[in-house]
mmCIF file of C-alpha atoms and ligand atoms in Angstrom:
data_model
loop_
_atom_site.group_PDB
_atom_site.id
_atom_site.type_symbol
_atom_site.label_atom_id
_atom_site.label_comp_id
_atom_site.label_asym_id
_atom_site.label_seq_id
_atom_site.Cartn_x
_atom_site.Cartn_y
_atom_site.Cartn_z
ATOM 1 C CA MET C 1 -30.665 -103.247 -1.429
ATOM 2 C CA THR C 2 -28.495 -106.332 -1.031
ATOM 3 C CA GLY C 3 -27.129 -105.747 2.462
ATOM 4 C CA PRO C 4 -27.882 -107.827 5.526
ATOM 5 C CA LEU C 5 -31.548 -108.571 6.129
ATOM 6 C CA ILE C 6 -33.077 -108.310 9.567
ATOM 7 C CA LEU C 7 -36.489 -109.721 10.420
ATOM 8 C CA LEU C 8 -38.335 -107.710 13.069
ATOM 9 C CA VAL C 9 -41.134 -109.344 15.047
ATOM 10 C CA SER C 10 -43.519 -107.814 17.570
ATOM 11 C CA GLY C 11 -45.254 -110.179 19.968
ATOM 12 C CA SER C 12 -48.218 -107.824 20.372
ATOM 13 C CA LEU C 13 -51.328 -107.511 18.212
ATOM 14 C CA ARG C 14 -52.589 -104.465 20.131
ATOM 15 C CA GLU C 15 -53.328 -101.432 17.967
ATOM 16 C CA GLY C 16 -51.342 -98.968 20.093
ATOM 17 C CA SER C 17 -48.648 -101.476 21.054
ATOM 18 C CA ILE C 18 -45.432 -100.096 22.527
ATOM 19 C CA ASN C 19 -43.573 -103.250 21.445
ATOM 20 C CA SER C 20 -44.754 -102.791 17.850
ATOM 21 C CA ALA C 21 -43.777 -99.117 18.015
ATOM 22 C CA ALA C 22 -40.273 -100.170 19.065
ATOM 23 C CA ILE C 23 -40.124 -102.584 16.111
ATOM 24 C CA ARG C 24 -41.329 -99.906 13.653
ATOM 25 C CA THR C 25 -38.757 -97.493 15.047
ATOM 26 C CA VAL C 26 -35.930 -99.986 14.540
ATOM 27 C CA ALA C 27 -37.182 -100.472 10.981
ATOM 28 C CA ALA C 28 -37.237 -96.738 10.323
ATOM 29 C CA GLN C 29 -33.778 -96.291 11.814
ATOM 30 C CA LEU C 30 -32.188 -99.055 9.744
ATOM 31 C CA ALA C 31 -34.064 -98.647 6.487
ATOM 32 C CA ALA C 32 -31.394 -96.545 4.791
ATOM 33 C CA ASP C 33 -28.588 -99.071 5.398
ATOM 34 C CA VAL C 34 -30.135 -102.491 5.889
ATOM 35 C CA ASP C 35 -32.858 -104.606 4.311
ATOM 36 C CA VAL C 36 -35.623 -104.745 6.890
ATOM 37 C CA THR C 37 -38.719 -106.923 7.037
ATOM 38 C CA VAL C 38 -41.330 -106.168 9.675
ATOM 39 C CA TYR C 39 -43.311 -109.363 10.156
ATOM 40 C CA ASP C 40 -47.000 -108.457 10.046
ATOM 41 C CA GLU C 41 -48.938 -111.709 9.691
ATOM 42 C CA MET C 42 -48.940 -112.973 13.279
ATOM 43 C CA GLY C 43 -52.639 -112.143 13.591
ATOM 44 C CA VAL C 44 -53.618 -114.367 10.661
ATOM 45 C CA LEU C 45 -51.520 -117.425 11.473
ATOM 46 C CA PRO C 46 -53.742 -120.443 12.115
ATOM 47 C CA HIS C 47 -53.539 -122.214 15.444
ATOM 48 C CA PHE C 48 -50.584 -124.545 15.385
ATOM 49 C CA THR C 49 -51.711 -128.110 14.684
ATOM 50 C CA PRO C 50 -49.183 -130.879 13.989
ATOM 51 C CA ASP C 51 -51.642 -132.633 11.633
ATOM 52 C CA VAL C 52 -51.988 -129.513 9.469
ATOM 53 C CA GLU C 53 -48.228 -129.020 9.510
ATOM 54 C CA ALA C 54 -47.709 -132.582 8.339
ATOM 55 C CA THR C 55 -50.320 -132.606 5.580
ATOM 56 C CA ALA C 56 -51.027 -129.151 4.151
ATOM 57 C CA LEU C 57 -48.752 -126.381 5.384
ATOM 58 C CA PRO C 58 -50.712 -123.109 5.084
ATOM 59 C CA GLU C 59 -49.113 -120.577 2.731
ATOM 60 C CA VAL C 60 -49.035 -117.984 5.512
ATOM 61 C CA VAL C 61 -46.877 -120.355 7.562
ATOM 62 C CA ALA C 62 -44.646 -121.087 4.590
ATOM 63 C CA ARG C 63 -44.204 -117.299 4.214
ATOM 64 C CA LEU C 64 -43.212 -117.009 7.880
ATOM 65 C CA ARG C 65 -40.634 -119.754 7.457
ATOM 66 C CA ARG C 66 -39.283 -118.170 4.244
ATOM 67 C CA SER C 67 -38.978 -114.819 6.060
ATOM 68 C CA ILE C 68 -36.855 -116.453 8.732
ATOM 69 C CA GLU C 69 -34.816 -118.408 6.207
ATOM 70 C CA GLY C 70 -34.071 -115.296 4.169
ATOM 71 C CA SER C 71 -32.985 -113.182 7.123
ATOM 72 C CA ASP C 72 -29.531 -112.821 8.618
ATOM 73 C CA ALA C 73 -30.918 -112.063 12.066
ATOM 74 C CA VAL C 74 -34.205 -111.903 13.950
ATOM 75 C CA LEU C 75 -35.057 -109.196 16.483
ATOM 76 C CA ILE C 76 -38.081 -109.660 18.750
ATOM 77 C CA CYS C 77 -39.969 -107.260 20.982
ATOM 78 C CA THR C 78 -42.757 -108.840 23.014
ATOM 79 C CA PRO C 79 -44.941 -107.962 25.969
ATOM 80 C CA GLU C 80 -45.617 -110.274 28.892
ATOM 81 C CA TYR C 81 -49.083 -111.766 29.248
ATOM 82 C CA ALA C 82 -49.995 -113.693 32.404
ATOM 83 C CA GLY C 83 -46.370 -114.170 33.392
ATOM 84 C CA ALA C 84 -45.268 -115.568 30.027
ATOM 85 C CA LEU C 85 -45.515 -114.962 26.277
ATOM 86 C CA PRO C 86 -48.729 -113.802 24.567
ATOM 87 C CA GLY C 87 -50.487 -116.871 23.151
ATOM 88 C CA SER C 88 -50.482 -115.520 19.595
ATOM 89 C CA PHE C 89 -46.733 -115.073 19.687
ATOM 90 C CA LYS C 90 -46.111 -118.480 21.230
ATOM 91 C CA ASN C 91 -48.246 -119.854 18.387
ATOM 92 C CA LEU C 92 -45.923 -118.166 15.888
ATOM 93 C CA LEU C 93 -42.899 -119.689 17.614
ATOM 94 C CA ASP C 94 -44.532 -123.134 17.619
ATOM 95 C CA TRP C 95 -44.868 -122.914 13.822
ATOM 96 C CA THR C 96 -41.102 -122.319 13.566
ATOM 97 C CA VAL C 97 -40.128 -125.540 15.357
ATOM 98 C CA GLY C 98 -40.843 -127.981 12.546
ATOM 99 C CA GLY C 99 -39.444 -125.715 9.843
ATOM 100 C CA MET C 100 -35.902 -125.566 11.270
ATOM 101 C CA GLU C 101 -35.162 -122.280 9.442
ATOM 102 C CA ILE C 102 -34.543 -120.644 12.828
ATOM 103 C CA VAL C 103 -31.842 -123.148 13.817
ATOM 104 C CA GLY C 104 -28.586 -121.228 14.316
ATOM 105 C CA LYS C 105 -30.245 -117.911 13.360
ATOM 106 C CA PRO C 106 -28.786 -114.975 15.330
ATOM 107 C CA THR C 107 -31.727 -113.810 17.427
ATOM 108 C CA ALA C 108 -32.205 -111.211 20.158
ATOM 109 C CA TRP C 109 -34.978 -109.402 21.981
ATOM 110 C CA ILE C 110 -35.695 -106.009 23.413
ATOM 111 C CA ASN C 111 -37.563 -105.677 26.709
ATOM 112 C CA VAL C 112 -39.468 -102.371 26.689
ATOM 113 C CA SER C 113 -41.157 -102.805 30.080
ATOM 114 C CA ALA C 114 -41.086 -99.874 32.513
ATOM 115 C CA ASN C 115 -38.418 -101.370 34.768
ATOM 116 C CA ALA C 116 -35.604 -103.845 34.330
ATOM 117 C CA THR C 117 -37.330 -106.610 36.297
ATOM 118 C CA GLY C 118 -40.626 -106.163 34.415
ATOM 119 C CA ALA C 119 -41.661 -108.788 31.884
ATOM 120 C CA ALA C 120 -39.077 -111.191 33.347
ATOM 121 C CA GLY C 121 -41.536 -114.047 32.831
ATOM 122 C CA ALA C 122 -41.949 -113.236 29.149
ATOM 123 C CA HIS C 123 -38.235 -113.079 28.486
ATOM 124 C CA SER C 124 -37.419 -116.157 30.468
ATOM 125 C CA SER C 125 -40.151 -118.008 28.513
ATOM 126 C CA LEU C 126 -38.793 -116.580 25.287
ATOM 127 C CA GLU C 127 -35.301 -117.794 26.144
ATOM 128 C CA THR C 128 -36.650 -121.277 26.890
ATOM 129 C CA VAL C 129 -38.645 -121.461 23.654
ATOM 130 C CA LEU C 130 -35.919 -119.974 21.437
ATOM 131 C CA THR C 131 -33.372 -122.371 22.930
ATOM 132 C CA TYR C 132 -35.724 -125.206 22.098
ATOM 133 C CA THR C 133 -36.122 -123.985 18.515
ATOM 134 C CA GLY C 134 -32.339 -123.913 18.094
ATOM 135 C CA ALA C 135 -32.080 -120.162 17.520
ATOM 136 C CA ASP C 136 -28.671 -118.660 18.284
ATOM 137 C CA ILE C 137 -29.472 -116.194 21.087
ATOM 138 C CA ILE C 138 -27.116 -113.227 20.934
ATOM 139 C CA ASP C 139 -26.953 -112.201 24.588
ATOM 140 C CA ASP C 140 -25.252 -108.847 24.144
ATOM 141 C CA ALA C 141 -27.990 -107.718 21.753
ATOM 142 C CA CYS C 142 -30.762 -108.610 24.231
ATOM 143 C CA ARG C 143 -31.443 -105.370 26.026
ATOM 144 C CA HIS C 144 -33.830 -103.588 28.349
ATOM 145 C CA ILE C 145 -34.939 -100.252 26.867
ATOM 146 C CA PRO C 146 -37.787 -98.904 28.998
ATOM 147 C CA LEU C 147 -40.552 -97.244 26.995
ATOM 148 C CA ALA C 148 -43.916 -95.757 27.878
ATOM 149 C CA ALA C 149 -46.782 -94.543 25.731
ATOM 150 C CA SER C 150 -45.465 -91.018 26.361
ATOM 151 C CA ASP C 151 -42.276 -91.953 24.429
ATOM 152 C CA LEU C 152 -44.332 -92.407 21.246
ATOM 153 C CA SER C 153 -45.238 -89.641 18.848
ATOM 154 C CA ALA C 154 -48.376 -89.297 16.745
ATOM 155 C CA ASP C 155 -46.762 -91.214 13.873
ATOM 156 C CA GLY C 156 -46.551 -94.313 16.084
ATOM 157 C CA LEU C 157 -42.776 -94.228 16.381
ATOM 158 C CA VAL C 158 -40.599 -93.832 19.456
ATOM 159 C CA SER C 159 -39.574 -90.198 19.667
ATOM 160 C CA THR C 160 -37.338 -90.058 22.778
ATOM 161 C CA PRO C 161 -33.860 -89.560 21.264
ATOM 162 C CA ASP C 162 -31.946 -91.729 23.788
ATOM 163 C CA ALA C 163 -34.382 -94.596 23.303
ATOM 164 C CA VAL C 164 -34.204 -94.281 19.515
ATOM 165 C CA ASP C 165 -30.384 -94.436 19.702
ATOM 166 C CA GLU C 166 -30.563 -97.522 21.909
ATOM 167 C CA LEU C 167 -33.038 -99.268 19.603
ATOM 168 C CA ARG C 168 -30.784 -98.631 16.651
ATOM 169 C CA SER C 169 -27.718 -99.749 18.593
ATOM 170 C CA VAL C 170 -29.314 -103.069 19.618
ATOM 171 C CA ALA C 171 -30.190 -103.897 16.023
ATOM 172 C CA LEU C 172 -26.710 -102.977 14.770
ATOM 173 C CA THR C 173 -25.085 -105.068 17.501
ATOM 174 C CA LEU C 174 -27.214 -108.023 16.475
ATOM 175 C CA LEU C 175 -26.336 -107.569 12.804
ATOM 176 C CA GLU C 176 -22.645 -107.219 13.621
ATOM 177 C CA ARG C 177 -22.709 -110.500 15.562
ATOM 178 C CA ALA C 178 -24.529 -112.120 12.631
ATOM 179 C CA ARG C 179 -21.839 -110.826 10.252
ATOM 180 C CA GLN C 180 -19.038 -112.082 12.510
ATOM 181 C CA LYS C 181 -20.700 -115.477 12.575
ATOM 182 C CA GLN C 182 -20.694 -115.624 8.788
ATOM 183 C CA ASP C 183 -16.937 -114.731 8.569
HETATM 184 C C1 FMN H 1 -53.994 -110.252 29.140
HETATM 185 C C2 FMN H 1 -52.854 -109.435 29.681
HETATM 186 C C3 FMN H 1 -51.976 -110.003 30.569
HETATM 187 C C4 FMN H 1 -50.890 -109.250 31.051
HETATM 188 N N1 FMN H 1 -50.015 -109.860 31.894
HETATM 189 C C5 FMN H 1 -48.924 -109.184 32.306
HETATM 190 C C6 FMN H 1 -47.952 -109.809 33.134
HETATM 191 O O1 FMN H 1 -48.050 -110.974 33.474
HETATM 192 N N2 FMN H 1 -46.865 -109.093 33.506
HETATM 193 C C7 FMN H 1 -46.695 -107.781 33.113
HETATM 194 O O2 FMN H 1 -45.683 -107.181 33.477
HETATM 195 N N3 FMN H 1 -47.603 -107.167 32.330
HETATM 196 C C8 FMN H 1 -48.696 -107.835 31.920
HETATM 197 N N4 FMN H 1 -49.615 -107.222 31.102
HETATM 198 C C9 FMN H 1 -49.362 -105.853 30.685
HETATM 199 C C10 FMN H 1 -48.713 -105.803 29.312
HETATM 200 O O3 FMN H 1 -47.558 -106.597 29.235
HETATM 201 C C11 FMN H 1 -48.343 -104.370 29.011
HETATM 202 O O4 FMN H 1 -49.525 -103.611 28.960
HETATM 203 C C12 FMN H 1 -47.568 -104.220 27.740
HETATM 204 O O5 FMN H 1 -47.141 -102.900 27.604
HETATM 205 C C13 FMN H 1 -48.404 -104.522 26.531
HETATM 206 O O6 FMN H 1 -47.552 -104.437 25.421
HETATM 207 P P1 FMN H 1 -47.989 -103.677 24.089
HETATM 208 O O7 FMN H 1 -48.104 -102.218 24.472
HETATM 209 O O8 FMN H 1 -46.872 -103.911 23.146
HETATM 210 O O9 FMN H 1 -49.265 -104.262 23.628
HETATM 211 C C14 FMN H 1 -50.706 -107.926 30.638
HETATM 212 C C15 FMN H 1 -51.624 -107.351 29.720
HETATM 213 C C16 FMN H 1 -52.670 -108.102 29.249
HETATM 214 C C17 FMN H 1 -53.627 -107.492 28.254
#
């Protein structure tokens, strides 16, 4: 497929993660029309160290940067840990700073917490960090779509039809904004 490419990133490493389920569901919904990459190496990224970045960039980090570079848009779904971003996900974002591939990249996030004010710390941190990285935050594609474990089916995907529609709609809005930006 040679259509737009969207990079999907979950901020959770948890096996039964609701955020990762949302990401997989977006991927499944778009797969017929859009090139989709689900980023799956967050758990093996080394701890960010400026010295390592400057002297011997690990191949796994180079792959992360190439994934961002090759995408038209980035969609993130992350939980909140201790009032902010999970450390592993912040580590991923730290690796993006020096690469610059994320600069100007249309980027949005989905908040799947149970209520609209939940995970406010995570998303405010995410906004701060993404702004620092230079990502182009697409506000109207950043959306709250509440999900619970009961919204997932045995295949690990979101099964509630309204939520599935919303997940798809967020991703398409993001891609449309990315396309408009390229025009
Ligand atoms: C270490 C830890 C810290 C957490 N801190 C918060 C928090 O500050 N605010 C919050 O709303 N939820 C917090 N939670 C709950 C998670 O955000 C919640 O369980 C979320 O659904 C996990 O996402 P996942 O299902 O994608 O793994 C915390 C969970 C863990 C394990």
